[in-house]
mmCIF file of C-alpha atoms in Angstrom:
data_model
loop_
_atom_site.group_PDB
_atom_site.id
_atom_site.type_symbol
_atom_site.label_atom_id
_atom_site.label_comp_id
_atom_site.label_asym_id
_atom_site.label_seq_id
_atom_site.Cartn_x
_atom_site.Cartn_y
_atom_site.Cartn_z
ATOM 1 C CA MET A 1 33.993 -6.134 3.953
ATOM 2 C CA SER A 2 33.538 -9.539 5.602
ATOM 3 C CA LYS A 3 34.644 -8.147 8.976
ATOM 4 C CA ILE A 4 32.052 -5.374 8.690
ATOM 5 C CA SER A 5 29.392 -7.938 7.748
ATOM 6 C CA ILE A 6 30.244 -10.080 10.776
ATOM 7 C CA ILE A 7 30.247 -7.152 13.217
ATOM 8 C CA THR A 8 26.963 -5.724 11.910
ATOM 9 C CA SER A 9 25.419 -9.214 11.882
ATOM 10 C CA PHE A 10 26.230 -9.710 15.559
ATOM 11 C CA ALA A 11 24.828 -6.240 16.233
ATOM 12 C CA GLY A 12 21.643 -7.231 14.399
ATOM 13 C CA LEU A 13 21.520 -10.500 16.334
ATOM 14 C CA TRP A 14 21.918 -8.581 19.588
ATOM 15 C CA LEU A 15 19.071 -6.230 18.610
ATOM 16 C CA THR A 16 16.834 -9.257 18.054
ATOM 17 C CA SER A 17 16.593 -9.660 21.831
ATOM 18 C CA TYR A 18 15.348 -6.095 22.261
ATOM 19 C CA LEU A 19 13.080 -5.634 19.244
ATOM 20 C CA SER A 20 9.561 -7.036 19.079
ATOM 21 C CA ASP A 21 8.508 -8.787 15.881
ATOM 22 C CA ARG A 22 6.660 -5.624 14.832
ATOM 23 C CA ASN A 23 9.705 -3.418 15.447
ATOM 24 C CA GLN A 24 11.925 -5.919 13.623
ATOM 25 C CA LEU A 25 9.537 -5.602 10.677
ATOM 26 C CA ILE A 26 9.585 -1.789 10.782
ATOM 27 C CA PHE A 27 13.349 -1.485 11.240
ATOM 28 C CA GLY A 28 13.923 -4.145 8.581
ATOM 29 C CA PHE A 29 11.871 -2.303 5.977
ATOM 30 C CA ILE A 30 13.625 0.979 6.846
ATOM 31 C CA LEU A 31 16.999 -0.630 6.068
ATOM 32 C CA ILE A 32 15.668 -2.300 2.920
ATOM 33 C CA PHE A 33 14.166 0.951 1.618
ATOM 34 C CA THR A 34 17.391 2.870 2.328
ATOM 35 C CA PHE A 35 20.549 0.821 1.734
ATOM 36 C CA GLY A 36 18.700 -2.014 -0.020
ATOM 37 C CA ILE A 37 17.005 0.134 -2.657
ATOM 38 C CA LEU A 38 19.997 2.498 -2.863
ATOM 39 C CA HIS A 39 22.404 -0.261 -3.889
ATOM 40 C CA GLY A 40 20.303 -0.892 -7.004
ATOM 41 C CA ALA A 41 19.439 2.718 -7.811
ATOM 42 C CA ASN A 42 22.576 3.670 -9.746
ATOM 43 C CA ASP A 43 22.174 1.374 -12.729
ATOM 44 C CA LEU A 44 22.153 4.244 -15.256
ATOM 45 C CA VAL A 45 25.589 5.463 -14.157
ATOM 46 C CA LEU A 46 26.892 1.884 -14.150
ATOM 47 C CA ILE A 47 25.554 1.281 -17.660
ATOM 48 C CA ASN A 48 27.214 4.450 -18.960
ATOM 49 C CA GLN A 49 30.500 3.327 -17.403
ATOM 50 C CA ILE A 50 30.179 -0.207 -18.780
ATOM 51 C CA GLU A 51 29.371 1.115 -22.256
ATOM 52 C CA ASN A 52 32.431 3.373 -22.251
ATOM 53 C CA ARG A 53 30.402 6.337 -21.037
ATOM 54 C CA LYS A 54 28.069 6.407 -24.009
ATOM 55 C CA LYS A 55 25.150 8.431 -22.747
ATOM 56 C CA ILE A 56 21.922 6.520 -22.390
ATOM 57 C CA THR A 57 18.940 8.812 -21.990
ATOM 58 C CA PHE A 58 17.043 9.066 -18.737
ATOM 59 C CA PHE A 59 13.729 8.390 -20.482
ATOM 60 C CA LYS A 60 15.063 5.270 -22.207
ATOM 61 C CA ILE A 61 16.077 3.757 -18.865
ATOM 62 C CA ILE A 62 12.802 4.754 -17.201
ATOM 63 C CA ALA A 63 10.839 3.314 -20.139
ATOM 64 C CA SER A 64 12.797 0.053 -19.884
ATOM 65 C CA TYR A 65 12.065 -0.226 -16.162
ATOM 66 C CA ILE A 66 8.378 0.534 -16.704
ATOM 67 C CA VAL A 67 8.189 -2.238 -19.299
ATOM 68 C CA ILE A 68 9.826 -4.666 -16.875
ATOM 69 C CA VAL A 69 7.437 -3.568 -14.104
ATOM 70 C CA VAL A 70 4.455 -4.241 -16.358
ATOM 71 C CA VAL A 71 5.798 -7.608 -17.535
ATOM 72 C CA SER A 72 6.581 -8.611 -13.939
ATOM 73 C CA ALA A 73 3.125 -7.541 -12.775
ATOM 74 C CA VAL A 74 1.487 -9.552 -15.573
ATOM 75 C CA LEU A 75 3.600 -12.602 -14.740
ATOM 76 C CA PHE A 76 2.865 -12.408 -11.010
ATOM 77 C CA THR A 77 -0.841 -11.939 -11.744
ATOM 78 C CA LEU A 78 -1.340 -14.504 -14.536
ATOM 79 C CA LEU A 79 1.576 -16.906 -13.996
ATOM 80 C CA PRO A 80 2.550 -16.390 -10.338
ATOM 81 C CA VAL A 81 4.325 -19.752 -9.960
ATOM 82 C CA LEU A 82 6.596 -19.090 -12.952
ATOM 83 C CA ALA A 83 7.206 -15.498 -11.846
ATOM 84 C CA LEU A 84 8.084 -16.548 -8.301
ATOM 85 C CA LEU A 85 10.470 -19.245 -9.551
ATOM 86 C CA LEU A 86 12.217 -16.732 -11.832
ATOM 87 C CA PHE A 87 12.445 -14.265 -8.960
ATOM 88 C CA VAL A 88 14.049 -16.858 -6.663
ATOM 89 C CA LEU A 89 16.502 -18.028 -9.358
ATOM 90 C CA VAL A 90 17.601 -14.516 -10.337
ATOM 91 C CA SER A 91 17.883 -13.422 -6.700
ATOM 92 C CA GLY A 92 19.834 -16.562 -5.806
ATOM 93 C CA TYR A 93 22.345 -16.042 -8.603
ATOM 94 C CA HIS A 94 22.653 -12.330 -7.815
ATOM 95 C CA PHE A 95 23.403 -13.050 -4.145
ATOM 96 C CA GLY A 96 25.909 -15.785 -4.958
ATOM 97 C CA GLU A 97 27.662 -13.722 -7.616
ATOM 98 C CA GLN A 98 28.092 -10.754 -5.281
ATOM 99 C CA HIS A 99 29.498 -12.974 -2.522
ATOM 100 C CA TRP A 100 31.987 -14.992 -4.579
ATOM 101 C CA GLU A 101 32.963 -12.919 -7.606
ATOM 102 C CA SER A 102 35.915 -11.204 -5.925
ATOM 103 C CA LEU A 103 36.987 -14.347 -4.047
ATOM 104 C CA ILE A 104 37.436 -16.533 -7.156
ATOM 105 C CA GLN A 105 39.724 -14.790 -9.600
ATOM 106 C CA ASN A 106 39.926 -17.176 -12.555
ATOM 107 C CA ASP A 107 36.840 -18.229 -14.469
ATOM 108 C CA SER A 108 35.524 -21.658 -15.442
ATOM 109 C CA SER A 109 32.314 -23.333 -16.552
ATOM 110 C CA TYR A 110 31.623 -24.300 -12.897
ATOM 111 C CA LYS A 111 31.904 -20.820 -11.382
ATOM 112 C CA LYS A 112 28.490 -19.450 -12.416
ATOM 113 C CA PRO A 113 26.545 -22.609 -11.427
ATOM 114 C CA PHE A 114 28.382 -22.553 -8.092
ATOM 115 C CA GLU A 115 27.408 -18.920 -7.481
ATOM 116 C CA LEU A 116 23.793 -19.747 -8.342
ATOM 117 C CA LEU A 117 23.704 -22.741 -5.988
ATOM 118 C CA TYR A 118 25.342 -20.784 -3.176
ATOM 119 C CA GLY A 119 22.713 -18.046 -3.386
ATOM 120 C CA LEU A 120 19.894 -20.589 -3.613
ATOM 121 C CA PHE A 121 21.301 -22.452 -0.603
ATOM 122 C CA ILE A 122 21.228 -19.245 1.458
ATOM 123 C CA LEU A 123 17.610 -18.689 0.426
ATOM 124 C CA SER A 124 16.718 -22.332 1.132
ATOM 125 C CA ILE A 125 18.020 -21.994 4.706
ATOM 126 C CA LEU A 126 15.974 -18.833 5.227
ATOM 127 C CA LEU A 127 12.827 -20.397 3.748
ATOM 128 C CA TYR A 128 13.219 -23.681 5.666
ATOM 129 C CA ILE A 129 13.673 -21.977 9.040
ATOM 130 C CA ASN A 130 10.696 -19.670 8.412
ATOM 131 C CA ALA A 131 8.564 -22.261 6.592
ATOM 132 C CA ASP A 132 5.243 -21.393 8.268
ATOM 133 C CA GLU A 133 5.444 -17.685 7.468
ATOM 134 C CA VAL A 134 6.784 -18.272 3.958
ATOM 135 C CA THR A 135 3.988 -20.753 3.243
ATOM 136 C CA LYS A 136 1.377 -18.066 3.982
ATOM 137 C CA ILE A 137 3.076 -15.601 1.627
ATOM 138 C CA ILE A 138 3.412 -18.141 -1.203
ATOM 139 C CA LEU A 139 -0.223 -19.187 -0.706
ATOM 140 C CA GLU A 140 -1.355 -15.567 -1.104
ATOM 141 C CA ILE A 141 0.722 -15.090 -4.260
ATOM 142 C CA THR A 142 0.243 -18.421 -6.052
ATOM 143 C CA GLY A 143 -2.737 -20.098 -4.372
ATOM 144 C CA ILE A 144 -0.499 -23.102 -3.667
ATOM 145 C CA GLN A 145 0.159 -24.286 -0.113
ATOM 146 C CA LEU A 146 3.588 -25.837 0.205
ATOM 147 C CA THR A 147 4.352 -28.490 2.801
ATOM 148 C CA ALA A 148 7.403 -28.833 5.037
ATOM 149 C CA PHE A 149 8.648 -31.525 2.638
ATOM 150 C CA ALA A 150 9.000 -28.932 -0.143
ATOM 151 C CA TYR A 151 11.317 -26.750 1.946
ATOM 152 C CA GLU A 152 13.315 -29.757 3.151
ATOM 153 C CA THR A 153 13.735 -30.972 -0.432
ATOM 154 C CA PHE A 154 14.857 -27.533 -1.606
ATOM 155 C CA LEU A 155 17.360 -27.285 1.256
ATOM 156 C CA ILE A 156 18.765 -30.795 0.814
ATOM 157 C CA ALA A 157 18.946 -30.588 -2.990
ATOM 158 C CA THR A 158 20.767 -27.251 -3.063
ATOM 159 C CA GLY A 159 23.022 -28.384 -0.208
ATOM 160 C CA VAL A 160 24.031 -31.647 -1.914
ATOM 161 C CA PHE A 161 24.712 -30.018 -5.275
ATOM 162 C CA LEU A 162 26.605 -27.204 -3.568
ATOM 163 C CA VAL A 163 28.862 -29.717 -1.793
ATOM 164 C CA LEU A 164 29.516 -31.546 -5.080
ATOM 165 C CA LEU A 165 30.329 -28.329 -6.899
ATOM 166 C CA SER A 166 32.496 -27.187 -3.984
ATOM 167 C CA TYR A 167 34.563 -30.359 -4.373
ATOM 168 C CA ILE A 168 34.971 -29.654 -8.094
ATOM 169 C CA MET A 169 35.873 -26.032 -7.346
ATOM 170 C CA THR A 170 38.713 -27.127 -5.066
ATOM 171 C CA LYS A 171 40.210 -28.892 -8.098
ATOM 172 C CA LYS A 172 39.552 -26.112 -10.619
ATOM 173 C CA HIS A 173 40.262 -23.007 -8.495
ATOM 174 C CA LEU A 174 43.325 -23.003 -6.272
ATOM 175 C CA ASP A 175 42.155 -19.812 -4.531
ATOM 176 C CA PHE A 176 38.871 -21.493 -3.577
ATOM 177 C CA LYS A 177 40.425 -23.822 -0.965
ATOM 178 C CA LYS A 178 41.669 -21.053 1.321
ATOM 179 C CA HIS A 179 38.134 -19.692 1.728
ATOM 180 C CA ILE A 180 36.341 -22.940 2.661
ATOM 181 C CA ILE A 181 36.678 -22.806 6.477
ATOM 182 C CA GLU A 182 35.923 -19.101 6.549
ATOM 183 C CA GLN A 183 32.811 -19.502 4.385
ATOM 184 C CA LEU A 184 31.542 -22.434 6.455
ATOM 185 C CA PHE A 185 31.748 -20.194 9.514
ATOM 186 C CA TYR A 186 29.702 -17.552 7.692
ATOM 187 C CA LEU A 187 27.042 -20.119 6.787
ATOM 188 C CA VAL A 188 26.791 -21.243 10.421
ATOM 189 C CA LEU A 189 26.508 -17.602 11.513
ATOM 190 C CA LEU A 190 23.712 -16.981 9.000
ATOM 191 C CA CYS A 191 21.869 -20.082 10.229
ATOM 192 C CA VAL A 192 22.018 -18.735 13.794
ATOM 193 C CA ILE A 193 20.774 -15.328 12.621
ATOM 194 C CA PHE A 194 17.900 -16.798 10.598
ATOM 195 C CA LYS A 195 16.917 -19.084 13.490
ATOM 196 C CA SER A 196 16.994 -16.301 16.076
ATOM 197 C CA SER A 197 15.219 -13.645 14.010
ATOM 198 C CA SER A 198 11.892 -13.141 12.310
ATOM 199 C CA LEU A 199 11.671 -13.734 8.563
ATOM 200 C CA ILE A 200 11.982 -10.064 7.595
ATOM 201 C CA TRP A 201 14.674 -9.239 10.158
ATOM 202 C CA GLY A 202 16.786 -12.273 9.267
ATOM 203 C CA PHE A 203 16.476 -11.475 5.572
ATOM 204 C CA THR A 204 17.300 -7.821 6.269
ATOM 205 C CA ILE A 205 20.527 -8.673 8.099
ATOM 206 C CA TYR A 206 21.672 -10.819 5.193
ATOM 207 C CA PHE A 207 20.379 -8.569 2.406
ATOM 208 C CA ILE A 208 21.802 -5.334 3.827
ATOM 209 C CA PHE A 209 25.022 -6.365 5.583
ATOM 210 C CA TRP A 210 26.081 -9.322 3.419
ATOM 211 C CA HIS A 211 24.829 -8.160 0.029
ATOM 212 C CA SER A 212 23.817 -4.507 -0.372
ATOM 213 C CA ILE A 213 26.689 -2.809 1.462
ATOM 214 C CA PRO A 214 29.378 -5.044 -0.167
ATOM 215 C CA SER A 215 27.684 -4.357 -3.514
ATOM 216 C CA LEU A 216 27.807 -0.606 -2.853
ATOM 217 C CA ASN A 217 31.509 -0.968 -2.120
ATOM 218 C CA ASP A 218 32.140 -2.840 -5.397
ATOM 219 C CA GLN A 219 30.101 -0.355 -7.430
ATOM 220 C CA ILE A 220 31.918 2.644 -5.942
ATOM 221 C CA ILE A 221 35.302 1.054 -6.701
ATOM 222 C CA PHE A 222 34.156 0.316 -10.267
ATOM 223 C CA LEU A 223 32.870 3.863 -10.830
ATOM 224 C CA TYR A 224 35.475 5.933 -8.996
ATOM 225 C CA GLY A 225 38.538 3.695 -8.643
ATOM 226 C CA LYS A 226 38.460 3.286 -4.865
ATOM 227 C CA TYR A 227 36.138 3.456 -1.895
ATOM 228 C CA SER A 228 36.132 6.636 0.189
ATOM 229 C CA PHE A 229 33.510 8.685 1.983
ATOM 230 C CA HIS A 230 33.771 11.348 -0.728
ATOM 231 C CA ASN A 231 33.124 8.749 -3.433
ATOM 232 C CA PHE A 232 30.243 7.339 -1.390
ATOM 233 C CA LYS A 233 28.666 10.814 -1.354
ATOM 234 C CA GLN A 234 29.167 11.023 -5.116
ATOM 235 C CA TYR A 235 27.432 7.663 -5.519
ATOM 236 C CA VAL A 236 24.482 8.735 -3.360
ATOM 237 C CA LYS A 237 24.212 12.000 -5.272
ATOM 238 C CA SER A 238 24.075 10.264 -8.663
ATOM 239 C CA ALA A 239 21.648 7.584 -7.420
ATOM 240 C CA PHE A 240 19.417 9.925 -5.429
ATOM 241 C CA LEU A 241 16.806 10.612 -8.125
ATOM 242 C CA TYR A 242 16.262 6.918 -8.951
ATOM 243 C CA TRP A 243 16.200 6.035 -5.257
ATOM 244 C CA ILE A 244 13.506 8.647 -4.575
ATOM 245 C CA LEU A 245 11.479 7.509 -7.605
ATOM 246 C CA SER A 246 11.642 3.914 -6.341
ATOM 247 C CA LEU A 247 10.444 4.965 -2.875
ATOM 248 C CA ILE A 248 7.634 7.043 -4.395
ATOM 249 C CA GLY A 249 6.579 4.072 -6.537
ATOM 250 C CA ILE A 250 6.533 1.725 -3.522
ATOM 251 C CA THR A 251 4.596 4.285 -1.442
ATOM 252 C CA ILE A 252 1.980 4.815 -4.165
ATOM 253 C CA LEU A 253 1.642 1.055 -4.625
ATOM 254 C CA TYR A 254 1.087 0.587 -0.891
ATOM 255 C CA PHE A 255 -1.627 3.206 -0.521
ATOM 256 C CA VAL A 256 -3.394 2.286 -3.754
ATOM 257 C CA ALA A 257 -3.294 -1.514 -3.483
ATOM 258 C CA LYS A 258 -2.780 -2.380 0.210
ATOM 259 C CA ASP A 259 -6.357 -3.642 0.534
ATOM 260 C CA LEU A 260 -6.398 -5.525 -2.772
ATOM 261 C CA VAL A 261 -6.036 -9.291 -3.044
ATOM 262 C CA VAL A 262 -3.279 -8.830 -5.623
ATOM 263 C CA PHE A 263 -1.170 -6.542 -3.398
ATOM 264 C CA ASP A 264 1.447 -9.241 -2.739
ATOM 265 C CA ALA A 265 1.647 -9.959 -6.471
ATOM 266 C CA LEU A 266 2.096 -6.262 -7.234
ATOM 267 C CA PHE A 267 4.662 -5.802 -4.452
ATOM 268 C CA PHE A 268 6.736 -8.773 -5.610
ATOM 269 C CA SER A 269 6.465 -7.588 -9.210
ATOM 270 C CA LEU A 270 7.975 -4.273 -8.105
ATOM 271 C CA LEU A 271 10.794 -6.071 -6.281
ATOM 272 C CA ALA A 272 11.337 -8.245 -9.350
ATOM 273 C CA SER A 273 11.350 -5.195 -11.621
ATOM 274 C CA ILE A 274 14.211 -3.788 -9.521
ATOM 275 C CA THR A 275 16.035 -7.109 -9.163
ATOM 276 C CA PHE A 276 15.956 -8.351 -12.781
ATOM 277 C CA PRO A 277 17.605 -5.366 -14.546
ATOM 278 C CA HIS A 278 19.944 -4.690 -11.615
ATOM 279 C CA ALA A 279 21.206 -8.288 -11.664
ATOM 280 C CA ILE A 280 21.944 -7.954 -15.400
ATOM 281 C CA VAL A 281 23.812 -4.668 -14.877
ATOM 282 C CA ILE A 282 25.926 -6.121 -12.051
ATOM 283 C CA LEU A 283 26.698 -9.191 -14.168
ATOM 284 C CA LYS A 284 27.989 -6.890 -16.924
ATOM 285 C CA MET A 285 29.923 -4.854 -14.365
ATOM 286 C CA PHE A 286 31.799 -7.911 -13.075
ATOM 287 C CA LYS A 287 32.547 -9.005 -16.645
ATOM 288 C CA LYS A 288 33.898 -5.532 -17.386
#
């Protein structure tokens, strides 16, 4: 999957020269709403597989997601700083887990913190490079205007702790050493992509080609035993209803609340409502 991620990343980097910022935004959201949402739309099937195929009712899952949507919306409205921090932490761990889980075979007490720090480091690079745009978004959500020092601190702190944990991992995980040079190359490539692209387009390249598509591959292997085009069609078929419901929910939210002050809070609450339960399901899947 890494070869596919590299090739598609260079393709995305090449498109950067031909797409205006507006078109990058449009194309980025198209990819996010297709492959991005799709990779998290099959949680019900995954749960049934994890729980030895014990059937969990459709309405129970929908009710659970609605509760999480409401809780997320309340948090982003009343406690936006806490909600945003939780969203970043959960997203960071989810990204790091997806990237490293198959590369490090044996487990230890350092593996999960390392995966968390790796994901947070990726996010810190993206936020630091796009600090001006990110500051406007955070200001709208929380009412707090961050300075360049905040992004530098986040980047340096996660980078230092990641280096320290990487040193420990070389002692604890023999299979970790053989990936170091390769992973450093990937980090440099992502830095180039983030620097050359707009915020949304840079995030899209990483989120789709380095996270969502590899996650789809892992989920298909978990559900059907191997990846094939036939199994991919089966996955899409089983996830289709939840994917459509997610798109309908996002569309309704946009048209109802696009002119409201709390639109960003509501939009991020919806993203969080998808991310939080999906991250838990994927964590259970890897354990299984």
